[in-house]
Amino acid sequence: MDLAGEELFELRQLFLRELAEGHVVARQALEKLDADALQALRGVFHKIAGTAEAVNLGLLGRLAAVCEATLDALIDGSARLSKRHERILREGVEGIGSLLASEPEPPAPPAEADLPPSGETPRILVVDDDPVSSRLVEGVLKAAGISSMLCGDPAKAFDLAVQENPDLIILDVAMPGMDGFRLCQRLRAHSGLQLTPVIFVTRKGNVEQRVRGLQVGGNDYLAKPFDAEELVARVRSHLQRLSGLRELALRDGLTGCYNNQYFKRRLEQELSRADRHHGTVAVAMIDIDHFKRINDGYGHPAGDAVLAQLASILIAAVRSHDVVARYGGEEFGIILVEAGPGEAELVSNRLRERVQLRRFEVPASHGEQPRTASCTLSLGIASFRKGDTAASLLQRADTALYEAKRAGRNRVWVAS
């Protein structure tokens, strides 16, 4: 298919978005491999095989075609499921994951192309005690493809912001009990909300309120009655800036994983959601066995190379909505969202086996030939139970990790 550059780019982004969704379906189906799972896998690979060539991903298309043919044989009964078939399908799913890990995250769909490529629709918290005004803002944002949460009680807005971590807050100034200025000061005092843009809604022509809003930490103001296009333009502008700031503030520079601070804050949010909705969440704490030997034997640049490559493996091995963080040194943490103990143990063991078989490329020194190093992982798992806090869940995962290392390393230990 001969496409112009811009058309090819848009088609490729659409393909990658669909591919990411298909990868989630394929990973889940791969764990079952019953009749329904085989049909689901075939649907994923069929789409890839038919479109990958058009976006210059011919190798992935050919891999998908092999998997599709394998699934056809299994579904029509001309072949029986064997270890070889499982290996072909697993390699196909891992091939999808590897491509997604190597590609920059695609931007939002065309209607929202100028919004931050966060992988989710931006969420706005609208705090206004006037239901008519807040619904009007909600309607304008919805028409622009931006979802919003409404809160008419400023006393409850702070807790809601902490729990939901919105991408931006639209804040009315004049509210009973606690005005917008006091609420903004509370928001800015919370470490997790210091980067969140705040747009004040003020009465037109009230310069004093505008100045004070900026002094207490607001980023912008919008005059009432507001223009719909202006509201959307200001929201999108701040979301774009936030995207870059968050990446700098939340990511570990060496590995590209989230940092310790974000990991703990996100864990608190996921535990809050699990508690409210009777859901599940698990934490895996991961440590590289005898990492000091790599640094001593190959040099610290080699240790850094192993950490960076391991991070890529961890990110590719979990779902897009799971959280991978560098917890500190050679220790990593993973939040497995909506995962029970069995699934967490399965994912952890698969990850451990994959790393055990991997040869990590490390820098050569003094003109030597390229070298490789190997390592193993010890993992401790803890699953959410009623009454857990982030600290208690992490403590049980850390204890399980200690038990895994005490039992001989290179193993997964599930907290009792």
Short mmCIF file of C-alpha atoms in Angstrom, two decimals:
data_model
loop_
_atom_site.label_atom_id
_atom_site.label_comp_id
_atom_site.label_asym_id
_atom_site.label_seq_id
_atom_site.Cartn_x
_atom_site.Cartn_y
_atom_site.Cartn_z
CA MET A 1 0.00 0.00 0.00
CA ASP A 2 1.52 3.28 -1.16
CA LEU A 3 0.67 5.97 1.36
CA ALA A 4 1.82 9.54 1.81
CA GLY A 5 4.03 10.17 4.81
CA GLU A 6 1.35 11.82 6.96
CA GLU A 7 -1.24 9.19 6.09
CA LEU A 8 1.20 6.39 6.85
CA PHE A 9 2.06 7.95 10.20
CA GLU A 10 -1.59 8.22 11.23
CA LEU A 11 -2.31 4.68 10.06
CA ARG A 12 0.68 3.36 11.98
CA GLN A 13 -0.44 5.10 15.18
CA LEU A 14 -3.90 3.64 14.80
CA PHE A 15 -2.36 0.20 14.22
CA LEU A 16 -0.22 0.51 17.37
CA ARG A 17 -3.21 1.51 19.48
CA GLU A 18 -5.15 -1.50 18.22
CA LEU A 19 -2.06 -3.67 18.70
CA ALA A 20 -1.78 -2.67 22.35
CA GLU A 21 -5.41 -3.64 22.96
CA GLY A 22 -4.92 -6.92 21.11
CA HIS A 23 -1.81 -7.66 23.17
CA VAL A 24 -3.88 -7.53 26.36
CA VAL A 25 -6.42 -9.97 24.88
CA ALA A 26 -3.68 -12.28 23.59
CA ARG A 27 -1.82 -12.39 26.90
CA GLN A 28 -4.98 -13.35 28.75
CA ALA A 29 -5.91 -15.98 26.19
CA LEU A 30 -2.41 -17.45 26.26
CA GLU A 31 -2.86 -18.39 29.91
CA LYS A 32 -5.95 -20.52 29.15
CA LEU A 33 -5.63 -21.95 25.62
CA ASP A 34 -9.13 -23.42 25.72
CA ALA A 35 -11.49 -23.25 22.74
CA ASP A 36 -12.56 -19.66 23.43
CA ALA A 37 -8.97 -18.57 24.03
CA LEU A 38 -7.82 -20.08 20.72
CA GLN A 39 -10.55 -18.15 18.90
CA ALA A 40 -9.54 -14.93 20.68
CA LEU A 41 -5.88 -15.46 19.76
CA ARG A 42 -6.79 -16.14 16.16
CA GLY A 43 -8.75 -12.90 15.99
CA VAL A 44 -5.74 -10.94 17.26
CA PHE A 45 -3.23 -12.54 14.89
CA HIS A 46 -5.63 -12.37 11.94
CA LYS A 47 -5.89 -8.59 12.26
CA ILE A 48 -2.13 -8.20 12.55
CA ALA A 49 -1.37 -10.46 9.61
CA GLY A 50 -3.75 -8.48 7.42
CA THR A 51 -2.52 -4.96 8.28
CA ALA A 52 1.07 -5.06 9.54
CA GLU A 53 2.55 -4.95 6.04
CA ALA A 54 0.68 -1.72 5.28
CA VAL A 55 2.51 0.08 8.11
CA ASN A 56 5.97 -1.28 7.24
CA LEU A 57 5.90 -4.01 9.89
CA GLY A 58 6.28 -6.93 7.52
CA LEU A 59 8.22 -9.13 9.94
CA LEU A 60 5.48 -8.87 12.55
CA GLY A 61 2.92 -9.61 9.85
CA ARG A 62 4.72 -12.80 8.84
CA LEU A 63 5.04 -13.89 12.47
CA ALA A 64 1.31 -13.29 12.94
CA ALA A 65 0.54 -15.29 9.79
CA VAL A 66 2.43 -18.28 11.19
CA CYS A 67 0.51 -18.02 14.46
CA GLU A 68 -2.78 -17.67 12.59
CA ALA A 69 -2.09 -20.79 10.54
CA THR A 70 -1.18 -22.67 13.71
CA LEU A 71 -4.42 -21.59 15.35
CA ASP A 72 -6.46 -22.56 12.28
CA ALA A 73 -5.06 -26.09 12.52
CA LEU A 74 -5.82 -26.28 16.24
CA ILE A 75 -9.34 -24.91 15.87
CA ASP A 76 -10.39 -27.13 12.96
CA GLY A 77 -8.96 -30.21 14.68
CA SER A 78 -6.26 -31.07 12.15
CA ALA A 79 -3.65 -30.64 14.90
CA ARG A 80 -3.64 -31.24 18.64
CA LEU A 81 -2.18 -28.70 21.03
CA SER A 82 1.44 -29.52 21.84
CA LYS A 83 4.42 -27.85 23.46
CA ARG A 84 5.62 -26.81 20.02
CA HIS A 85 2.32 -25.08 19.29
CA GLU A 86 2.39 -23.34 22.65
CA ARG A 87 5.92 -22.13 21.96
CA ILE A 88 4.91 -20.70 18.56
CA LEU A 89 1.97 -18.83 20.07
CA ARG A 90 4.00 -17.60 23.03
CA GLU A 91 6.72 -16.28 20.72
CA GLY A 92 4.04 -14.51 18.68
CA VAL A 93 2.61 -12.77 21.74
CA GLU A 94 6.10 -11.89 22.98
CA GLY A 95 6.86 -10.48 19.52
CA ILE A 96 3.92 -8.13 19.88
CA GLY A 97 5.12 -7.08 23.32
CA SER A 98 8.67 -6.48 22.08
CA LEU A 99 7.44 -4.25 19.27
CA LEU A 100 5.21 -2.24 21.61
CA ALA A 101 8.10 -1.83 24.04
CA SER A 102 10.39 -0.55 21.28
CA GLU A 103 7.91 1.88 19.75
CA PRO A 104 7.24 5.34 21.18
CA GLU A 105 3.84 5.46 22.83
CA PRO A 106 1.30 6.43 20.15
CA PRO A 107 -0.54 9.71 20.60
CA ALA A 108 -4.24 9.88 21.34
CA PRO A 109 -6.70 9.34 18.45
CA PRO A 110 -6.86 12.09 15.79
CA ALA A 111 -9.68 14.01 17.50
CA GLU A 112 -7.44 14.38 20.53
CA ALA A 113 -4.05 14.35 18.81
CA ASP A 114 -2.79 17.41 20.63
CA LEU A 115 -3.43 15.96 24.08
CA PRO A 116 -0.66 14.31 26.12
CA PRO A 117 0.13 10.76 24.93
CA SER A 118 -0.62 9.27 28.32
CA GLY A 119 -2.31 6.16 26.93
CA GLU A 120 -5.58 7.22 28.58
CA THR A 121 -8.10 9.99 28.05
CA PRO A 122 -7.08 12.92 30.30
CA ARG A 123 -9.28 13.28 33.37
CA ILE A 124 -10.22 16.68 34.72
CA LEU A 125 -11.53 17.42 38.22
CA VAL A 126 -14.07 20.25 38.15
CA VAL A 127 -14.67 21.80 41.58
CA ASP A 128 -17.63 24.17 41.59
CA ASP A 129 -20.58 24.42 43.98
CA ASP A 130 -22.79 25.66 41.11
CA PRO A 131 -24.14 22.51 39.38
CA VAL A 132 -25.13 24.43 36.26
CA SER A 133 -21.63 25.84 35.82
CA SER A 134 -19.91 22.52 36.48
CA ARG A 135 -22.21 20.65 34.07
CA LEU A 136 -21.50 23.27 31.41
CA VAL A 137 -17.75 22.71 31.81
CA GLU A 138 -18.30 18.96 31.74
CA GLY A 139 -20.27 19.19 28.50
CA VAL A 140 -17.63 21.31 26.76
CA LEU A 141 -14.84 18.96 27.83
CA LYS A 142 -16.80 15.87 26.82
CA ALA A 143 -17.38 17.29 23.34
CA ALA A 144 -13.59 17.69 23.08
CA GLY A 145 -12.99 14.06 24.10
CA ILE A 146 -11.90 14.88 27.66
CA SER A 147 -13.52 13.14 30.62
CA SER A 148 -14.21 14.97 33.85
CA MET A 149 -15.22 14.39 37.46
CA LEU A 150 -17.49 16.85 39.23
CA CYS A 151 -17.30 17.85 42.87
CA GLY A 152 -19.59 20.46 44.39
CA ASP A 153 -18.12 20.34 47.90
CA PRO A 154 -14.69 21.97 48.27
CA ALA A 155 -14.19 20.19 51.61
CA LYS A 156 -14.34 16.84 49.80
CA ALA A 157 -12.44 17.94 46.71
CA PHE A 158 -9.00 17.56 48.30
CA ASP A 159 -9.55 13.90 49.24
CA LEU A 160 -10.98 13.19 45.79
CA ALA A 161 -7.94 14.76 44.14
CA VAL A 162 -5.58 12.64 46.24
CA GLN A 163 -7.49 9.45 45.46
CA GLU A 164 -8.02 9.98 41.73
CA ASN A 165 -4.89 11.95 40.81
CA PRO A 166 -6.54 13.99 38.02
CA ASP A 167 -4.51 15.40 35.14
CA LEU A 168 -5.84 18.92 35.70
CA ILE A 169 -8.14 20.73 38.14
CA ILE A 170 -10.61 23.46 37.22
CA LEU A 171 -11.36 25.37 40.40
CA ASP A 172 -14.02 27.95 41.10
CA VAL A 173 -12.92 30.79 43.37
CA ALA A 174 -16.12 31.68 45.20
CA MET A 175 -17.35 28.63 47.13
CA PRO A 176 -18.88 28.34 50.62
CA GLY A 177 -16.85 26.96 53.51
CA MET A 178 -13.52 26.83 51.69
CA ASP A 179 -12.82 29.14 48.78
CA GLY A 180 -10.73 28.14 45.78
CA PHE A 181 -7.61 29.87 47.07
CA ARG A 182 -7.48 27.88 50.32
CA LEU A 183 -8.17 24.64 48.46
CA CYS A 184 -5.38 25.39 45.99
CA GLN A 185 -2.94 25.92 48.86
CA ARG A 186 -3.86 22.50 50.29
CA LEU A 187 -3.40 20.89 46.89
CA ARG A 188 0.02 22.44 46.44
CA ALA A 189 1.11 21.25 49.89
CA HIS A 190 0.57 17.61 48.84
CA SER A 191 3.64 16.10 47.17
CA GLY A 192 1.59 14.14 44.65
CA LEU A 193 -0.34 17.17 43.41
CA GLN A 194 2.38 19.79 43.12
CA LEU A 195 2.63 19.37 39.34
CA THR A 196 -1.10 19.13 38.67
CA PRO A 197 -2.23 22.22 36.70
CA VAL A 198 -4.92 24.32 38.37
CA ILE A 199 -7.09 26.66 36.33
CA PHE A 200 -9.12 29.13 38.37
CA VAL A 201 -12.54 30.24 37.20
CA THR A 202 -13.04 33.87 38.19
CA ARG A 203 -15.47 36.65 37.50
CA LYS A 204 -14.61 38.60 34.39
CA GLY A 205 -12.56 41.68 35.15
CA ASN A 206 -11.64 40.70 38.72
CA VAL A 207 -7.91 41.38 38.49
CA GLU A 208 -7.37 41.02 42.24
CA GLN A 209 -8.67 37.45 42.23
CA ARG A 210 -6.55 36.56 39.21
CA VAL A 211 -3.38 37.82 40.86
CA ARG A 212 -4.11 36.05 44.12
CA GLY A 213 -4.87 32.83 42.25
CA LEU A 214 -1.41 32.87 40.69
CA GLN A 215 0.18 33.69 44.06
CA VAL A 216 -1.30 30.62 45.79
CA GLY A 217 -0.12 28.26 43.06
CA GLY A 218 -2.66 28.47 40.26
CA ASN A 219 -1.42 28.06 36.70
CA ASP A 220 -4.07 29.98 34.80
CA TYR A 221 -7.49 31.58 35.05
CA LEU A 222 -10.63 31.56 33.00
CA ALA A 223 -13.13 34.39 33.14
CA LYS A 224 -16.84 33.78 33.50
CA PRO A 225 -18.76 33.55 31.25
CA PHE A 226 -16.13 31.50 29.43
CA ASP A 227 -15.81 30.72 25.76
CA ALA A 228 -15.92 26.98 25.00
CA GLU A 229 -13.01 27.08 22.55
CA GLU A 230 -10.89 29.05 24.99
CA LEU A 231 -11.57 26.55 27.78
CA VAL A 232 -10.53 23.60 25.63
CA ALA A 233 -7.46 25.44 24.32
CA ARG A 234 -6.25 26.32 27.82
CA VAL A 235 -6.86 22.80 29.13
CA ARG A 236 -4.97 21.21 26.25
CA SER A 237 -2.09 23.64 26.58
CA HIS A 238 -1.56 22.78 30.25
CA LEU A 239 -1.95 19.04 29.64
CA GLN A 240 0.81 19.19 27.04
CA ARG A 241 3.17 20.90 29.46
CA LEU A 242 2.23 18.51 32.25
CA SER A 243 3.12 15.49 30.12
CA GLY A 244 6.76 16.51 29.84
CA LEU A 245 7.06 17.60 33.47
CA ARG A 246 5.59 14.37 34.77
CA GLU A 247 7.95 12.26 32.75
CA LEU A 248 10.93 14.10 34.19
CA ALA A 249 9.59 13.96 37.73
CA LEU A 250 8.26 10.40 37.80
CA ARG A 251 10.83 8.40 35.85
CA ASP A 252 14.15 6.89 36.87
CA GLY A 253 16.79 8.33 34.56
CA LEU A 254 18.75 5.09 33.99
CA THR A 255 15.98 2.54 33.49
CA GLY A 256 13.01 4.60 32.31
CA CYS A 257 10.87 2.93 34.99
CA TYR A 258 8.82 4.91 37.45
CA ASN A 259 10.65 6.05 40.54
CA ASN A 260 10.14 5.06 44.17
CA GLN A 261 8.02 8.09 45.03
CA TYR A 262 5.55 7.52 42.22
CA PHE A 263 5.42 3.79 42.98
CA LYS A 264 4.33 4.36 46.56
CA ARG A 265 1.81 7.05 45.67
CA ARG A 266 0.29 4.91 42.92
CA LEU A 267 0.11 1.93 45.26
CA GLU A 268 -1.92 3.99 47.73
CA GLN A 269 -4.34 4.90 44.93
CA GLU A 270 -4.70 1.32 43.73
CA LEU A 271 -5.30 0.05 47.27
CA SER A 272 -7.96 2.72 47.76
CA ARG A 273 -9.71 1.63 44.56
CA ALA A 274 -9.45 -2.05 45.46
CA ASP A 275 -10.92 -1.37 48.88
CA ARG A 276 -13.82 0.70 47.52
CA HIS A 277 -14.71 -1.69 44.69
CA HIS A 278 -13.79 -4.98 46.40
CA GLY A 279 -11.05 -5.50 43.82
CA THR A 280 -7.66 -7.17 43.83
CA VAL A 281 -4.12 -5.89 43.53
CA ALA A 282 -0.74 -7.53 44.13
CA VAL A 283 2.80 -6.26 44.62
CA ALA A 284 5.99 -8.01 43.51
CA MET A 285 9.30 -6.87 44.97
CA ILE A 286 12.26 -7.94 42.84
CA ASP A 287 15.97 -8.07 43.61
CA ILE A 288 18.87 -9.07 41.34
CA ASP A 289 20.77 -11.91 42.97
CA HIS A 290 24.46 -11.20 43.68
CA PHE A 291 24.37 -7.96 41.72
CA LYS A 292 27.63 -6.89 43.33
CA ARG A 293 29.40 -9.66 41.41
CA ILE A 294 28.36 -8.04 38.13
CA ASN A 295 29.70 -4.66 39.20
CA ASP A 296 32.91 -6.19 40.55
CA GLY A 297 33.48 -8.57 37.66
CA TYR A 298 32.45 -6.41 34.71
CA GLY A 299 32.50 -2.85 36.06
CA HIS A 300 29.78 -0.43 37.06
CA PRO A 301 28.88 0.49 33.44
CA ALA A 302 28.03 -3.19 32.96
CA GLY A 303 25.83 -3.09 36.03
CA ASP A 304 23.98 -0.08 34.62
CA ALA A 305 23.52 -1.90 31.30
CA VAL A 306 22.02 -4.91 33.07
CA LEU A 307 19.63 -2.69 35.03
CA ALA A 308 18.47 -0.89 31.88
CA GLN A 309 17.94 -4.12 29.93
CA LEU A 310 16.18 -5.77 32.85
CA ALA A 311 13.80 -2.83 33.08
CA SER A 312 12.80 -3.37 29.44
CA ILE A 313 12.08 -7.03 30.16
CA LEU A 314 9.95 -6.14 33.18
CA ILE A 315 7.91 -3.55 31.29
CA ALA A 316 7.33 -5.91 28.36
CA ALA A 317 6.30 -8.75 30.66
CA VAL A 318 3.36 -7.02 32.33
CA ARG A 319 0.20 -5.34 31.15
CA SER A 320 0.11 -1.71 30.09
CA HIS A 321 -1.84 -0.65 33.19
CA ASP A 322 0.54 -2.36 35.62
CA VAL A 323 3.27 -0.22 37.21
CA VAL A 324 6.98 -1.06 37.03
CA ALA A 325 9.32 1.00 39.21
CA ARG A 326 12.96 1.05 40.18
CA TYR A 327 12.56 0.85 43.93
CA GLY A 328 16.21 1.48 44.71
CA GLY A 329 19.62 0.19 43.63
CA GLU A 330 19.13 -3.22 42.01
CA GLU A 331 15.62 -3.61 43.44
CA PHE A 332 12.45 -3.18 41.39
CA GLY A 333 8.77 -3.19 42.29
CA ILE A 334 5.70 -4.07 40.24
CA ILE A 335 2.08 -3.20 41.02
CA LEU A 336 -0.12 -5.83 39.37
CA VAL A 337 -3.49 -4.12 39.07
CA GLU A 338 -6.57 -6.32 39.41
CA ALA A 339 -4.39 -9.41 39.80
CA GLY A 340 -5.02 -12.08 42.39
CA PRO A 341 -2.37 -14.22 44.14
CA GLY A 342 -2.41 -16.96 41.49
CA GLU A 343 -1.95 -14.60 38.56
CA ALA A 344 0.77 -12.66 40.39
CA GLU A 345 2.70 -15.85 41.09
CA LEU A 346 2.33 -17.01 37.48
CA VAL A 347 3.57 -13.70 36.07
CA SER A 348 6.46 -13.58 38.53
CA ASN A 349 7.66 -17.11 37.77
CA ARG A 350 7.45 -16.49 34.04
CA LEU A 351 9.49 -13.32 34.50
CA ARG A 352 12.07 -15.10 36.65
CA GLU A 353 12.51 -17.85 34.06
CA ARG A 354 12.84 -15.36 31.22
CA VAL A 355 15.61 -13.44 33.00
CA GLN A 356 17.44 -16.65 33.96
CA LEU A 357 17.74 -17.57 30.28
CA ARG A 358 18.75 -14.09 29.12
CA ARG A 359 22.30 -13.04 28.29
CA PHE A 360 22.71 -9.33 28.96
CA GLU A 361 24.99 -7.35 26.69
CA VAL A 362 27.52 -5.33 28.68
CA PRO A 363 30.10 -2.76 27.54
CA ALA A 364 33.55 -4.00 26.58
CA SER A 365 36.62 -2.32 28.00
CA HIS A 366 40.10 -1.63 26.59
CA GLY A 367 39.33 -2.92 23.10
CA GLU A 368 37.96 -6.26 24.28
CA GLN A 369 35.31 -8.20 22.41
CA PRO A 370 31.67 -7.51 23.35
CA ARG A 371 30.69 -9.40 26.48
CA THR A 372 27.53 -10.77 28.03
CA ALA A 373 26.51 -11.32 31.62
CA SER A 374 23.77 -13.38 33.23
CA CYS A 375 21.78 -12.93 36.40
CA THR A 376 18.83 -14.35 38.31
CA LEU A 377 16.03 -12.76 40.27
CA SER A 378 14.45 -13.30 43.65
CA LEU A 379 10.84 -12.14 43.95
CA GLY A 380 8.52 -11.61 46.90
CA ILE A 381 4.77 -11.33 46.30
CA ALA A 382 2.01 -9.98 48.52
CA SER A 383 -1.67 -9.59 47.63
CA PHE A 384 -4.09 -7.01 48.97
CA ARG A 385 -6.30 -8.04 51.85
CA LYS A 386 -8.89 -6.03 53.73
CA GLY A 387 -7.29 -3.46 56.01
CA ASP A 388 -3.98 -3.33 54.13
CA THR A 389 -2.13 -0.05 53.79
CA ALA A 390 0.62 0.58 51.28
CA ALA A 391 3.16 0.19 54.09
CA SER A 392 1.76 -3.12 55.34
CA LEU A 393 1.50 -4.60 51.83
CA LEU A 394 5.07 -3.57 51.01
CA GLN A 395 6.28 -4.97 54.32
CA ARG A 396 4.80 -8.38 53.53
CA ALA A 397 6.25 -8.30 50.01
CA ASP A 398 9.67 -7.36 51.41
CA THR A 399 9.47 -10.18 53.95
CA ALA A 400 8.60 -12.61 51.15
CA LEU A 401 11.55 -11.34 49.12
CA TYR A 402 13.83 -11.94 52.10
CA GLU A 403 12.50 -15.48 52.40
CA ALA A 404 13.12 -16.11 48.70
CA LYS A 405 16.75 -15.04 49.07
CA ARG A 406 17.19 -17.01 52.28
CA ALA A 407 15.80 -20.12 50.61
CA GLY A 408 18.51 -20.03 47.93
CA ARG A 409 17.61 -17.16 45.58
CA ASN A 410 16.32 -17.43 41.99
CA ARG A 411 12.81 -18.13 43.18
CA VAL A 412 9.40 -16.62 43.85
CA TRP A 413 8.09 -16.50 47.41
CA VAL A 414 4.44 -15.73 48.14
CA ALA A 415 3.68 -13.95 51.40
CA SER A 416 1.43 -15.92 53.70
#
